[in-house]
Short mmCIF file of C-alpha atoms and ligand atoms in Angstrom, two decimals:
data_model
loop_
_atom_site.label_atom_id
_atom_site.label_comp_id
_atom_site.label_asym_id
_atom_site.label_seq_id
_atom_site.Cartn_x
_atom_site.Cartn_y
_atom_site.Cartn_z
CA UNK Z 1 -150.52 -80.92 80.46
CA UNK Z 2 -150.15 -80.50 84.23
CA UNK Z 3 -147.92 -77.71 85.56
CA UNK Z 4 -145.04 -79.92 86.73
CA UNK Z 5 -144.74 -81.65 83.35
CA UNK Z 6 -144.98 -78.29 81.58
CA UNK Z 7 -142.21 -76.83 83.78
CA UNK Z 8 -139.94 -79.88 83.42
CA UNK Z 9 -140.43 -79.78 79.69
CA UNK Z 10 -139.48 -76.10 79.50
CA UNK Z 11 -136.44 -76.51 81.77
CA UNK Z 12 -135.20 -79.49 79.72
CA UNK Z 13 -135.43 -77.50 76.47
CA UNK Z 14 -133.61 -74.57 78.10
CA UNK Z 15 -130.85 -76.85 79.45
CA UNK Z 16 -130.41 -78.40 76.02
CA UNK Z 17 -130.04 -75.00 74.38
CA UNK Z 18 -127.68 -73.68 77.08
CA UNK Z 19 -125.51 -76.78 76.74
CA UNK Z 20 -124.84 -75.94 73.13
CA UNK Z 21 -124.11 -72.22 73.38
CA UNK Z 22 -120.46 -72.31 74.42
CA UNK Z 23 -118.72 -75.17 72.69
CA UNK Z 24 -115.26 -73.81 71.94
CA UNK Z 25 -112.60 -75.61 73.93
CA UNK Z 26 -109.39 -76.19 72.05
CA UNK Z 27 -108.21 -72.63 71.38
CA UNK Z 28 -105.74 -70.78 73.62
CA UNK Z 29 -108.49 -68.97 75.54
CA UNK Z 30 -110.28 -72.27 76.34
CA UNK Z 31 -110.22 -71.49 80.07
CA UNK Z 32 -112.76 -68.70 79.68
CA UNK Z 33 -115.29 -71.00 77.99
CA UNK Z 34 -114.84 -73.51 80.79
CA UNK Z 35 -115.40 -70.81 83.44
CA UNK Z 36 -118.49 -69.48 81.65
CA UNK Z 37 -119.99 -72.96 81.37
CA UNK Z 38 -119.05 -73.76 84.98
CA UNK Z 39 -121.60 -71.20 86.16
CA UNK Z 40 -124.05 -71.30 83.26
CA UNK Z 41 -124.51 -75.07 83.43
CA UNK Z 42 -124.68 -75.38 87.20
CA UNK Z 43 -128.43 -75.66 87.52
CA UNK Z 44 -130.57 -72.91 88.94
CA UNK Z 45 -134.31 -72.59 88.58
CA UNK Z 46 -134.06 -71.11 85.07
CA UNK Z 47 -136.85 -68.77 86.12
CA UNK Z 48 -136.15 -65.94 83.68
CA UNK Z 49 -136.07 -68.05 80.50
CA UNK Z 50 -139.11 -69.99 81.70
CA UNK Z 51 -140.98 -66.70 82.20
CA UNK Z 52 -140.03 -65.51 78.71
CA UNK Z 53 -141.28 -68.75 77.16
CA UNK Z 54 -144.48 -68.72 79.24
CA UNK Z 55 -145.31 -65.15 78.20
CA UNK Z 56 -144.58 -65.94 74.54
CA UNK Z 57 -146.78 -69.03 74.76
CA UNK Z 58 -149.78 -66.84 75.53
CA UNK Z 59 -149.63 -65.88 71.84
CA UNK Z 60 -147.65 -68.47 69.91
CA UNK Z 61 -146.29 -72.01 70.27
CA UNK Z 62 -143.25 -71.76 68.03
CA UNK Z 63 -140.85 -71.82 70.98
CA UNK Z 64 -137.75 -72.68 68.95
CA UNK Z 65 -137.39 -69.20 67.50
CA UNK Z 66 -137.56 -67.49 70.91
CA UNK Z 67 -135.29 -69.92 72.77
CA UNK Z 68 -132.17 -67.77 72.04
CA UNK Z 69 -133.85 -64.77 73.70
CA UNK Z 70 -134.90 -66.89 76.68
CA UNK Z 71 -131.36 -68.20 77.12
CA UNK Z 72 -129.93 -64.69 76.76
CA UNK Z 73 -131.85 -63.85 79.94
CA UNK Z 74 -130.20 -66.78 81.73
CA UNK Z 75 -126.75 -65.66 80.57
CA UNK Z 76 -127.37 -62.12 81.84
CA UNK Z 77 -128.66 -63.51 85.14
CA UNK Z 78 -125.66 -65.86 85.50
CA UNK Z 79 -123.16 -63.07 84.78
CA UNK Z 80 -124.81 -60.98 87.51
CA UNK Z 81 -124.51 -63.83 90.00
CA UNK Z 82 -120.80 -64.36 89.19
CA UNK Z 83 -120.07 -60.66 89.67
CA UNK Z 84 -122.31 -60.39 92.74
CA UNK Z 85 -120.33 -63.18 94.42
CA UNK Z 86 -116.96 -61.41 93.94
CA UNK Z 87 -115.11 -60.15 97.04
CA UNK Z 88 -115.68 -56.55 95.90
CA UNK Z 89 -119.44 -57.17 95.98
CA UNK Z 90 -121.20 -59.75 98.17
CA UNK Z 91 -118.13 -61.95 98.68
CA UNK Z 92 -119.89 -65.33 98.57
CA UNK Z 93 -117.98 -68.62 98.41
CA UNK Z 94 -120.89 -70.75 97.23
CA UNK Z 95 -123.48 -70.46 94.50
CA UNK Z 96 -125.93 -73.02 93.18
CA UNK Z 97 -124.48 -75.62 95.52
CA UNK Z 98 -120.88 -75.34 94.35
CA UNK Z 99 -117.91 -73.02 94.75
CA UNK Z 100 -118.58 -69.59 93.33
CA UNK Z 101 -116.81 -68.78 90.07
CA UNK Z 102 -113.95 -66.76 91.60
CA UNK Z 103 -113.33 -69.43 94.24
CA UNK Z 104 -112.89 -71.96 91.46
CA UNK Z 105 -111.08 -69.89 88.80
CA UNK Z 106 -109.78 -66.80 90.62
CA UNK Z 107 -111.08 -63.26 90.48
CA UNK Z 108 -109.69 -62.23 87.10
CA UNK Z 109 -111.23 -65.15 85.23
CA UNK Z 110 -114.52 -64.76 87.16
CA UNK Z 111 -114.75 -61.11 86.09
CA UNK Z 112 -114.02 -62.09 82.50
CA UNK Z 113 -116.45 -65.04 82.61
CA UNK Z 114 -119.19 -62.61 83.70
CA UNK Z 115 -118.23 -60.18 80.94
CA UNK Z 116 -118.12 -63.05 78.45
CA UNK Z 117 -121.62 -64.20 79.40
CA UNK Z 118 -123.04 -60.69 79.12
CA UNK Z 119 -121.53 -60.32 75.68
CA UNK Z 120 -122.64 -63.80 74.64
CA UNK Z 121 -126.18 -62.95 75.70
CA UNK Z 122 -126.32 -60.14 73.17
CA UNK Z 123 -124.44 -62.09 70.48
CA UNK Z 124 -127.07 -64.80 70.87
CA UNK Z 125 -129.97 -62.35 70.97
CA UNK Z 126 -128.76 -60.37 67.96
CA UNK Z 127 -128.19 -63.57 65.99
CA UNK Z 128 -131.81 -64.48 66.70
CA UNK Z 129 -133.04 -61.00 65.66
CA UNK Z 130 -131.49 -61.51 62.23
CA UNK Z 131 -133.40 -64.72 61.64
CA UNK Z 132 -136.66 -63.69 63.32
CA UNK Z 133 -139.72 -63.38 61.06
CA UNK Z 134 -140.55 -59.93 62.37
CA UNK Z 135 -137.13 -58.29 62.94
CA UNK Z 136 -138.66 -55.12 64.36
CA UNK Z 137 -140.49 -57.00 67.11
CA UNK Z 138 -137.33 -58.95 67.90
CA UNK Z 139 -135.23 -55.78 68.10
CA UNK Z 140 -137.82 -54.19 70.37
CA UNK Z 141 -137.68 -57.23 72.66
CA UNK Z 142 -133.88 -57.17 72.77
CA UNK Z 143 -133.96 -53.45 73.52
CA UNK Z 144 -136.23 -54.14 76.52
CA UNK Z 145 -133.78 -56.82 77.69
CA UNK Z 146 -130.75 -54.50 77.26
CA UNK Z 147 -132.36 -51.63 79.18
CA UNK Z 148 -133.47 -53.86 82.03
CA UNK Z 149 -129.97 -55.15 82.68
CA UNK Z 150 -128.31 -51.74 82.46
CA UNK Z 151 -127.85 -48.76 84.74
CA UNK Z 152 -131.57 -47.99 84.88
CA UNK Z 153 -132.24 -51.63 85.72
CA UNK Z 154 -130.21 -54.40 87.35
CA UNK Z 155 -126.84 -52.61 87.47
CA UNK Z 156 -128.52 -49.49 88.88
CA UNK Z 157 -130.20 -51.63 91.55
CA UNK Z 158 -126.87 -53.16 92.49
CA UNK Z 159 -125.37 -49.68 92.89
CA UNK Z 160 -128.25 -48.57 95.11
CA UNK Z 161 -127.87 -51.77 97.12
CA UNK Z 162 -124.13 -51.33 97.60
CA UNK Z 163 -123.70 -47.58 97.97
CA UNK Z 164 -127.03 -46.11 98.99
CA UNK Z 165 -128.09 -48.95 101.23
CA UNK Z 166 -127.62 -47.16 104.55
CA UNK Z 167 -129.91 -44.47 103.23
CA UNK Z 168 -132.80 -46.91 102.78
CA UNK Z 169 -135.17 -45.66 105.42
CA UNK Z 170 -138.52 -47.04 104.33
CA UNK Z 171 -140.15 -50.00 102.65
CA UNK Z 172 -140.74 -47.75 99.64
CA UNK Z 173 -136.96 -47.09 99.30
CA UNK Z 174 -136.30 -50.81 99.57
CA UNK Z 175 -138.98 -51.68 96.99
CA UNK Z 176 -137.38 -49.20 94.58
CA UNK Z 177 -134.00 -50.92 94.93
CA UNK Z 178 -135.58 -54.37 94.53
CA UNK Z 179 -137.59 -53.28 91.49
CA UNK Z 180 -134.27 -52.52 89.76
CA UNK Z 181 -131.91 -55.13 91.15
CA UNK Z 182 -134.15 -58.19 90.91
CA UNK Z 183 -137.41 -56.95 89.40
CA UNK Z 184 -136.11 -55.40 86.18
CA UNK Z 185 -134.88 -58.56 84.45
CA UNK Z 186 -137.81 -60.61 85.72
CA UNK Z 187 -140.12 -58.03 84.15
CA UNK Z 188 -138.14 -57.80 80.91
CA UNK Z 189 -138.20 -61.58 80.51
CA UNK Z 190 -141.99 -61.47 80.54
CA UNK Z 191 -142.35 -58.33 78.42
CA UNK Z 192 -139.79 -59.50 75.84
CA UNK Z 193 -141.61 -62.83 75.52
CA UNK Z 194 -144.91 -61.04 75.06
CA UNK Z 195 -143.50 -58.59 72.47
CA UNK Z 196 -141.99 -61.50 70.52
CA UNK Z 197 -145.40 -63.17 70.59
CA UNK Z 198 -147.17 -60.03 69.32
CA UNK Z 199 -148.93 -58.70 72.45
CA UNK Z 200 -150.90 -55.45 72.14
CA UNK Z 201 -150.60 -52.50 74.55
CA UNK Z 202 -153.44 -53.64 76.84
CA UNK Z 203 -151.99 -57.12 77.11
CA UNK Z 204 -148.52 -55.70 77.81
CA UNK Z 205 -149.95 -53.51 80.57
CA UNK Z 206 -151.52 -56.54 82.32
CA UNK Z 207 -148.28 -58.49 81.98
CA UNK Z 208 -146.34 -55.57 83.43
CA UNK Z 209 -148.58 -55.60 86.49
CA UNK Z 210 -148.17 -59.37 86.82
CA UNK Z 211 -144.37 -59.05 86.44
CA UNK Z 212 -144.07 -56.25 89.01
CA UNK Z 213 -146.04 -58.25 91.57
CA UNK Z 214 -144.22 -61.55 91.14
CA UNK Z 215 -140.84 -59.77 91.01
CA UNK Z 216 -141.44 -58.21 94.41
CA UNK Z 217 -142.93 -61.42 95.83
CA UNK Z 218 -139.86 -63.32 94.58
CA UNK Z 219 -137.48 -60.92 96.31
CA UNK Z 220 -139.45 -60.93 99.60
CA UNK Z 221 -139.37 -64.73 99.48
CA UNK Z 222 -135.60 -64.51 98.93
CA UNK Z 223 -135.28 -62.39 102.09
CA UNK Z 224 -137.39 -64.91 104.02
CA UNK Z 225 -135.34 -67.87 102.74
CA UNK Z 226 -132.11 -66.18 103.81
CA UNK Z 227 -133.40 -66.52 107.36
CA UNK Z 228 -135.35 -69.78 107.21
CA UNK Z 229 -133.50 -71.99 104.71
CA UNK Z 230 -130.21 -73.91 104.79
CA UNK Z 231 -127.00 -73.98 102.74
CA UNK Z 232 -127.98 -77.44 101.44
CA UNK Z 233 -131.38 -76.30 100.17
CA UNK Z 234 -130.41 -72.83 98.98
CA UNK Z 235 -127.04 -73.76 97.46
CA UNK Z 236 -125.46 -70.69 99.07
CA UNK Z 237 -124.78 -69.41 102.55
CA UNK Z 238 -127.85 -68.41 104.57
CA UNK Z 239 -128.04 -65.74 107.25
CA UNK Z 240 -125.82 -63.51 105.13
CA UNK Z 241 -128.25 -60.56 105.21
CA UNK Z 242 -128.10 -60.34 109.01
CA UNK Z 243 -124.35 -61.08 109.07
CA UNK Z 244 -123.73 -58.27 106.57
CA UNK Z 245 -126.08 -55.92 108.38
CA UNK Z 246 -128.26 -55.66 105.30
CA UNK Z 247 -131.59 -53.93 105.20
CA UNK Z 248 -134.17 -56.37 103.84
CA UNK Z 249 -137.94 -56.70 103.89
CA UNK Z 250 -137.59 -58.29 107.32
CA UNK Z 251 -136.03 -55.08 108.65
CA UNK Z 252 -139.49 -53.53 108.31
CA UNK Z 253 -142.01 -56.34 108.81
CA UNK Z 254 -142.18 -59.69 110.63
CA UNK Z 255 -141.69 -62.98 108.76
CA UNK Z 256 -145.43 -63.68 109.11
CA UNK Z 257 -146.33 -60.29 107.62
CA UNK Z 258 -143.78 -60.76 104.82
CA UNK Z 259 -145.30 -64.17 104.03
CA UNK Z 260 -148.78 -62.63 104.03
CA UNK Z 261 -147.61 -59.98 101.55
CA UNK Z 262 -146.10 -62.65 99.28
CA UNK Z 263 -149.49 -64.39 99.18
CA UNK Z 264 -151.30 -61.08 98.54
CA UNK Z 265 -148.92 -60.07 95.72
CA UNK Z 266 -149.36 -63.48 94.11
CA UNK Z 267 -153.14 -63.09 94.28
CA UNK Z 268 -152.90 -59.67 92.62
CA UNK Z 269 -150.55 -61.04 89.95
CA UNK Z 270 -153.09 -63.78 89.22
CA UNK Z 271 -155.90 -61.24 88.94
CA UNK Z 272 -153.90 -59.26 86.38
CA UNK Z 273 -153.89 -62.37 84.17
CA UNK Z 274 -157.70 -62.59 83.98
CA UNK Z 275 -157.79 -61.01 80.49
CA UNK Z 276 -155.99 -64.07 79.10
CA UNK Z 277 -158.42 -66.65 80.50
CA UNK Z 278 -157.22 -70.25 80.55
CA UNK Z 279 -154.18 -69.43 78.40
CA UNK Z 280 -152.51 -67.84 81.44
CA UNK Z 281 -152.81 -70.98 83.59
CA UNK Z 282 -149.07 -71.73 83.57
CA UNK Z 283 -148.11 -68.13 84.40
CA UNK Z 284 -150.58 -68.25 87.28
CA UNK Z 285 -149.21 -71.58 88.51
CA UNK Z 286 -145.65 -70.25 88.15
CA UNK Z 287 -146.46 -67.34 90.45
CA UNK Z 288 -147.82 -69.79 92.99
CA UNK Z 289 -144.84 -72.15 92.60
CA UNK Z 290 -142.45 -69.25 93.37
CA UNK Z 291 -144.17 -68.55 96.68
CA UNK Z 292 -143.80 -72.21 97.72
CA UNK Z 293 -140.14 -72.62 96.73
CA UNK Z 294 -137.54 -73.64 99.32
CA UNK Z 295 -134.52 -72.48 97.27
C1 GRG R 1 -123.50 -57.65 89.63
C2 GRG R 1 -124.66 -56.10 88.01
C3 GRG R 1 -124.74 -57.05 89.12
C4 GRG R 1 -125.92 -57.31 89.63
C5 GRG R 1 -126.17 -58.29 90.67
C6 GRG R 1 -128.94 -60.38 90.77
C7 GRG R 1 -128.03 -59.57 91.56
C8 GRG R 1 -127.61 -58.25 91.02
C9 GRG R 1 -127.53 -60.01 92.70
C10 GRG R 1 -127.86 -61.33 93.29
C11 GRG R 1 -128.01 -61.16 94.74
C12 GRG R 1 -129.25 -61.79 95.20
C13 GRG R 1 -129.07 -63.03 95.99
C14 GRG R 1 -130.42 -61.26 94.91
C15 GRG R 1 -131.67 -61.85 95.37
C16 GRG R 1 -132.57 -62.37 94.30
C17 GRG R 1 -131.87 -63.19 93.33
C18 GRG R 1 -131.54 -62.57 92.04
C19 GRG R 1 -131.61 -64.46 93.61
C20 GRG R 1 -130.98 -65.38 92.67
O1 GRG R 1 -131.85 -65.72 91.62
P1 GRG R 1 -132.52 -67.16 91.53
O2 GRG R 1 -133.14 -67.53 92.85
O3 GRG R 1 -131.21 -68.04 91.32
O4 GRG R 1 -133.40 -67.22 90.34
P2 GRG R 1 -131.03 -69.39 90.47
O5 GRG R 1 -129.71 -69.93 90.94
O6 GRG R 1 -132.18 -70.31 90.75
O7 GRG R 1 -130.99 -68.96 89.03
#
């Protein structure tokens, strides 16, 4: 199967699963389900669940039993976007081409919709642990997911970004913040998928290298797109990094150098996949696809 068909196929299965997670409507708290679905079902690249499925597929094809874990990643990611858009954080009016959650439902519901999605992610993941063939592997995978989204992962990165940002003096400081804020749940998607599939320590090590490289390349690309893309393509306001006086990769290197580093990181990520031979072809193509994205 060619890469585009493979990707479309994965995204369709993810959308189908996501569509059926939050179905409640007619009880008194119906508004919260609507607000959660408003953001969860508003498109997006579905990168994290796709990565989890792609890593799992290196070892096993029974995708149905890992779909709940993959979609948990998307729920965690979506909650972080809702909270990141709040006035107390990045204060963004648009996300994924539509009004951000708080602009549509108000701040209180947006906060609760984010909380609801985070909780639902673990309800869904834990439900899947109970029915997984190898419960221990499944628990280990969920533990990796939980840690990556917590204070030593994504939340920690957000804190560094918001409160320690003016102390970021070097590219190394910035890479540390990125490795937590964006990198941690990209990495855990891949590692959780591999653990669920039964990867050994050597295979996990290679996947960790791959994940670290594409996570950083993804974030550098995000910094580049904030300068070069448009609201229509990106689905959110561009130029916000400069407007908010944010330190980004482009505070340290030129756009050309940043683009060169994206290409180099992608090459290194691809090299880390050599132990898997042809089985890693979709992960390799995914890394390449991320460098060529325009949103
Ligand atoms: C609020 C705890 C908390 C954390 C927020 C993820 C995050 C941390 C903030 C988002 C800010 C941001 C724009 C980061 C840059 C990289 C990034 C995560 C972009 C959005 O992810 P995509 O491009 O979005 O995968 P889609 O919409 O395609 O899912």
